[in-house]
Amino acid sequence: MKLSLVKDLLDAVVLAGESHLDEEVQSGFGCDLMSDVLCFAKEDAILLTGLVNKQVLNTADMANMNSIIFVRNKMPSQEMIEIAKERNLLVMSTKYILFESCGILYKNGLKGAHLR
């Protein structure tokens, strides 16, 4: 699935990394517990989370996940946006809750990113 379609399906706002919207993604992982992301998520998946702090950026970077979607209209700080730009991460925000966001993407063909 193209990341531009992810953006459209979730009616998301791009906060950083707009140049990545033409890229494909194969799976997604919804989680607020970053230790689970490190243990269970596949590389190159979209990370969907309601947790908004620098640890999310660090976790995504360590897990080789290049796309982050903050749910529930959560907005990272300007400092986080600058860090995301430096790390070349796509960061978006959507109004949908985590459950709905994952469901919308799954219903439209995106698979879950679990068990590396």
Coordinates of N, CA and C in Angstrom, one line a residue:
M1 N 0.8 -1.2 0.0 CA 0.0 0.0 0.0 C 0.9 1.2 0.0
K2 N 0.6 2.2 -0.8 CA 1.3 3.4 -0.9 C 1.0 4.2 0.4
L3 N 2.0 4.9 0.9 CA 1.8 5.7 2.1 C 0.9 6.9 1.8
S4 N 0.8 7.3 0.6 CA -0.2 8.4 0.2 C -1.6 7.9 0.4
L5 N -1.8 6.6 0.2 CA -3.2 6.0 0.4 C -3.4 5.9 1.9
V6 N -2.4 5.5 2.7 CA -2.5 5.5 4.1 C -3.0 6.9 4.6
K7 N -2.3 7.9 4.1 CA -2.7 9.3 4.5 C -4.1 9.6 4.2
D8 N -4.5 9.2 3.0 CA -5.9 9.5 2.5 C -6.9 8.7 3.3
L9 N -6.7 7.4 3.5 CA -7.6 6.6 4.3 C -7.8 7.1 5.7
L10 N -6.8 7.6 6.3 CA -6.8 8.0 7.7 C -7.1 9.5 7.8
D11 N -7.3 10.2 6.7 CA -7.4 11.6 6.6 C -6.4 12.3 7.5
A12 N -5.1 11.8 7.3 CA -4.0 12.2 8.2 C -3.4 13.5 7.7
V13 N -2.7 14.2 8.6 CA -1.9 15.4 8.3 C -0.5 15.0 8.4
V14 N 0.3 15.4 7.3 CA 1.7 15.1 7.3 C 2.5 16.2 8.1
L15 N 3.3 15.7 9.0 CA 4.1 16.7 9.8 C 5.5 16.7 9.5
A16 N 6.0 15.6 8.9 CA 7.4 15.5 8.4 C 7.5 14.4 7.4
G17 N 8.5 14.5 6.5 CA 8.8 13.4 5.6 C 7.8 13.2 4.5
E18 N 7.2 14.3 4.0 CA 6.2 14.2 2.9 C 6.8 13.5 1.7
S19 N 8.1 13.6 1.5 CA 8.7 12.9 0.3 C 8.5 11.4 0.3
H20 N 8.2 10.8 1.4 CA 8.0 9.4 1.5 C 6.6 8.9 1.0
L21 N 5.7 9.8 0.8 CA 4.3 9.4 0.4 C 4.2 8.5 -0.8
D22 N 5.2 8.6 -1.7 CA 5.1 7.7 -2.9 C 5.6 6.3 -2.6
E23 N 6.2 6.1 -1.5 CA 6.7 4.8 -1.1 C 5.6 3.8 -0.7
E24 N 6.0 2.5 -0.8 CA 5.1 1.4 -0.5 C 5.4 0.9 1.0
V25 N 4.4 0.5 1.6 CA 4.5 -0.2 3.0 C 3.7 -1.5 2.9
Q26 N 4.3 -2.5 3.6 CA 3.7 -3.8 3.5 C 2.8 -4.2 4.7
S27 N 3.1 -3.5 5.9 CA 2.4 -3.8 7.1 C 2.4 -2.7 8.1
G28 N 1.6 -2.9 9.1 CA 1.5 -1.9 10.2 C 1.5 -2.5 11.6
F29 N 1.8 -1.7 12.6 CA 1.9 -2.2 13.9 C 1.3 -1.1 14.9
G30 N 0.2 -1.4 15.5 CA -0.4 -0.4 16.4 C 0.0 -0.8 17.9
C31 N 0.6 0.2 18.6 CA 1.0 -0.1 20.0 C 1.4 1.2 20.7
D32 N 1.2 1.2 22.0 CA 1.7 2.3 22.8 C 2.9 1.9 23.7
L33 N 3.1 0.6 23.7 CA 4.2 0.0 24.5 C 5.4 -0.2 23.6
M34 N 6.4 0.7 23.7 CA 7.5 0.7 22.8 C 8.4 -0.5 23.0
S35 N 8.4 -1.2 24.1 CA 9.2 -2.4 24.2 C 8.6 -3.5 23.4
D36 N 7.2 -3.5 23.2 CA 6.6 -4.5 22.4 C 6.9 -4.2 20.9
V37 N 7.0 -3.0 20.5 CA 7.4 -2.6 19.2 C 8.8 -3.3 18.9
L38 N 9.7 -3.1 19.8 CA 11.1 -3.6 19.6 C 11.1 -5.1 19.6
C39 N 10.2 -5.7 20.3 CA 10.2 -7.2 20.4 C 9.5 -7.9 19.3
F40 N 8.4 -7.3 18.8 CA 7.5 -8.0 17.9 C 7.2 -7.4 16.5
A41 N 7.5 -6.1 16.3 CA 7.2 -5.5 15.0 C 8.2 -5.8 14.0
K42 N 7.7 -5.9 12.7 CA 8.6 -6.1 11.6 C 9.2 -4.8 11.2
E43 N 10.4 -4.9 10.5 CA 11.0 -3.7 10.0 C 10.2 -3.1 8.8
D44 N 10.3 -1.9 8.6 CA 9.7 -1.2 7.5 C 8.1 -1.2 7.6
A45 N 7.6 -1.3 8.8 CA 6.2 -1.2 9.0 C 5.8 0.2 9.4
I46 N 4.5 0.5 9.3 CA 4.1 1.8 9.9 C 3.8 1.5 11.4
L47 N 4.3 2.5 12.2 CA 4.0 2.4 13.6 C 2.8 3.4 13.9
L48 N 1.7 2.8 14.4 CA 0.6 3.7 14.8 C 0.6 3.7 16.4
T49 N 0.5 4.9 16.9 CA 0.6 5.0 18.4 C -0.1 6.3 18.9
G50 N -0.5 6.2 20.1 CA -1.1 7.4 20.8 C 0.0 8.0 21.8
L51 N 1.1 7.4 21.9 CA 2.2 7.8 22.7 C 3.0 8.9 22.0
V52 N 3.1 10.1 22.5 CA 3.8 11.2 21.9 C 5.0 11.7 22.7
N53 N 6.1 11.0 22.5 CA 7.3 11.5 23.1 C 8.5 11.1 22.3
K54 N 9.7 11.5 22.7 CA 10.9 11.2 21.9 C 11.2 9.7 21.8
Q55 N 10.8 9.0 22.8 CA 11.0 7.5 22.8 C 10.4 6.9 21.6
V56 N 9.3 7.4 21.1 CA 8.6 6.8 19.9 C 9.6 7.0 18.7
L57 N 10.2 8.1 18.6 CA 11.1 8.3 17.5 C 12.3 7.4 17.6
N58 N 12.8 7.3 18.8 CA 14.0 6.4 19.0 C 13.6 5.0 18.7
T59 N 12.5 4.5 19.2 CA 12.0 3.2 18.9 C 11.8 2.9 17.5
A60 N 11.2 3.8 16.8 CA 11.0 3.6 15.3 C 12.3 3.5 14.6
D61 N 13.2 4.4 15.0 CA 14.6 4.4 14.4 C 15.3 3.1 14.6
M62 N 15.3 2.6 15.9 CA 15.9 1.4 16.2 C 15.3 0.1 15.5
A63 N 14.0 0.2 15.3 CA 13.3 -0.9 14.7 C 13.2 -0.8 13.2
N64 N 13.9 0.2 12.6 CA 13.9 0.4 11.2 C 12.5 0.6 10.6
M65 N 11.7 1.3 11.4 CA 10.3 1.7 10.9 C 10.4 3.2 10.5
N66 N 10.1 3.5 9.3 CA 10.3 4.8 8.7 C 9.1 5.7 8.8
S67 N 7.9 5.1 9.2 CA 6.7 5.9 9.2 C 6.0 5.8 10.6
I68 N 5.5 6.9 11.1 CA 4.8 6.9 12.4 C 3.5 7.7 12.2
I69 N 2.5 7.1 12.7 CA 1.2 7.8 12.7 C 0.7 8.0 14.1
F70 N 0.5 9.2 14.6 CA 0.0 9.5 15.9 C -1.5 9.6 15.8
V71 N -2.2 8.9 16.7 CA -3.7 8.8 16.6 C -4.3 9.8 17.6
R72 N -5.6 9.9 17.5 CA -6.4 10.7 18.4 C -6.0 12.2 18.4
N73 N -5.6 12.6 17.2 CA -5.2 14.0 17.0 C -4.0 14.4 17.8
K74 N -3.2 13.4 18.2 CA -2.0 13.7 19.0 C -1.0 14.4 18.1
M75 N -0.4 15.4 18.6 CA 0.6 16.2 17.9 C 2.0 16.2 18.6
P76 N 3.0 15.8 17.9 CA 4.3 15.9 18.5 C 4.8 17.3 18.6
S77 N 5.7 17.5 19.5 CA 6.3 18.9 19.7 C 7.1 19.3 18.5
Q78 N 7.4 20.6 18.3 CA 8.2 21.0 17.2 C 9.6 20.4 17.2
E79 N 10.1 20.2 18.4 CA 11.4 19.5 18.6 C 11.3 18.1 18.0
M80 N 10.3 17.4 18.3 CA 10.1 16.0 17.8 C 10.0 16.0 16.3
I81 N 9.3 17.0 15.7 CA 9.2 17.1 14.3 C 10.5 17.4 13.6
E82 N 11.3 18.2 14.2 CA 12.7 18.5 13.7 C 13.5 17.2 13.8
I83 N 13.4 16.5 14.9 CA 14.2 15.2 15.0 C 13.8 14.2 13.9
A84 N 12.4 14.1 13.7 CA 11.9 13.3 12.6 C 12.5 13.6 11.3
K85 N 12.5 14.9 11.0 CA 13.1 15.4 9.7 C 14.6 15.0 9.6
E86 N 15.3 15.2 10.7 CA 16.7 14.8 10.7 C 16.9 13.3 10.4
R87 N 16.0 12.5 10.9 CA 16.1 11.1 10.8 C 15.4 10.6 9.5
N88 N 14.8 11.5 8.8 CA 14.2 11.1 7.5 C 13.0 10.2 7.8
L89 N 12.2 10.5 8.8 CA 11.0 9.8 9.1 C 9.7 10.5 8.6
L90 N 8.8 9.7 8.1 CA 7.5 10.2 7.8 C 6.6 10.2 9.1
V91 N 6.1 11.3 9.4 CA 5.3 11.5 10.6 C 4.0 12.1 10.3
M92 N 2.9 11.4 10.7 CA 1.5 11.9 10.4 C 0.7 11.9 11.7
S93 N -0.4 12.6 11.6 CA -1.4 12.6 12.7 C -2.8 12.4 12.2
T94 N -3.6 11.5 12.8 CA -5.0 11.3 12.4 C -5.9 11.5 13.6
K95 N -7.2 11.8 13.2 CA -8.2 12.0 14.2 C -8.7 10.7 14.8
Y96 N -8.5 9.6 14.1 CA -9.0 8.3 14.5 C -8.3 7.7 15.7
I97 N -9.0 6.9 16.6 CA -8.3 6.3 17.7 C -7.5 5.1 17.1
L98 N -6.6 4.5 17.9 CA -5.7 3.5 17.5 C -6.5 2.3 16.9
F99 N -7.5 1.9 17.5 CA -8.3 0.7 17.1 C -8.9 1.0 15.7
E100 N -9.5 2.1 15.5 CA -10.1 2.5 14.2 C -9.1 2.6 13.1
S101 N -8.0 3.3 13.4 CA -6.9 3.5 12.5 C -6.4 2.1 11.9
C102 N -6.1 1.2 12.9 CA -5.6 -0.1 12.4 C -6.7 -0.8 11.6
G103 N -7.9 -0.7 12.1 CA -9.0 -1.4 11.4 C -9.2 -0.9 9.9
I104 N -9.1 0.4 9.8 CA -9.3 1.0 8.4 C -8.2 0.5 7.5
L105 N -7.0 0.5 8.0 CA -5.8 0.1 7.2 C -5.9 -1.4 6.9
Y106 N -6.3 -2.2 7.9 CA -6.4 -3.6 7.7 C -7.5 -4.0 6.7
K107 N -8.7 -3.3 6.8 CA -9.8 -3.5 5.9 C -9.4 -3.2 4.5
N108 N -8.5 -2.3 4.3 CA -8.1 -1.9 2.9 C -6.8 -2.6 2.4
G109 N -6.5 -3.7 3.1 CA -5.4 -4.6 2.6 C -4.1 -4.5 3.3
L110 N -3.9 -3.7 4.3 CA -2.6 -3.6 4.9 C -2.5 -4.7 6.0
K111 N -1.5 -5.5 6.0 CA -1.4 -6.6 7.0 C -0.7 -6.2 8.3
G112 N -0.9 -6.9 9.3 CA -0.2 -6.7 10.6 C 1.2 -7.0 10.5
A113 N 2.0 -6.2 11.2 CA 3.5 -6.4 11.3 C 3.9 -7.0 12.6
H114 N 3.8 -8.3 12.7 CA 4.1 -8.9 14.0 C 5.1 -10.1 13.8
L115 N 5.7 -10.4 14.9 CA 6.7 -11.5 14.9 C 7.7 -11.4 13.9
R116 N 8.8 -10.7 14.1 CA 9.9 -10.6 13.2 C 10.4 -11.9 12.8

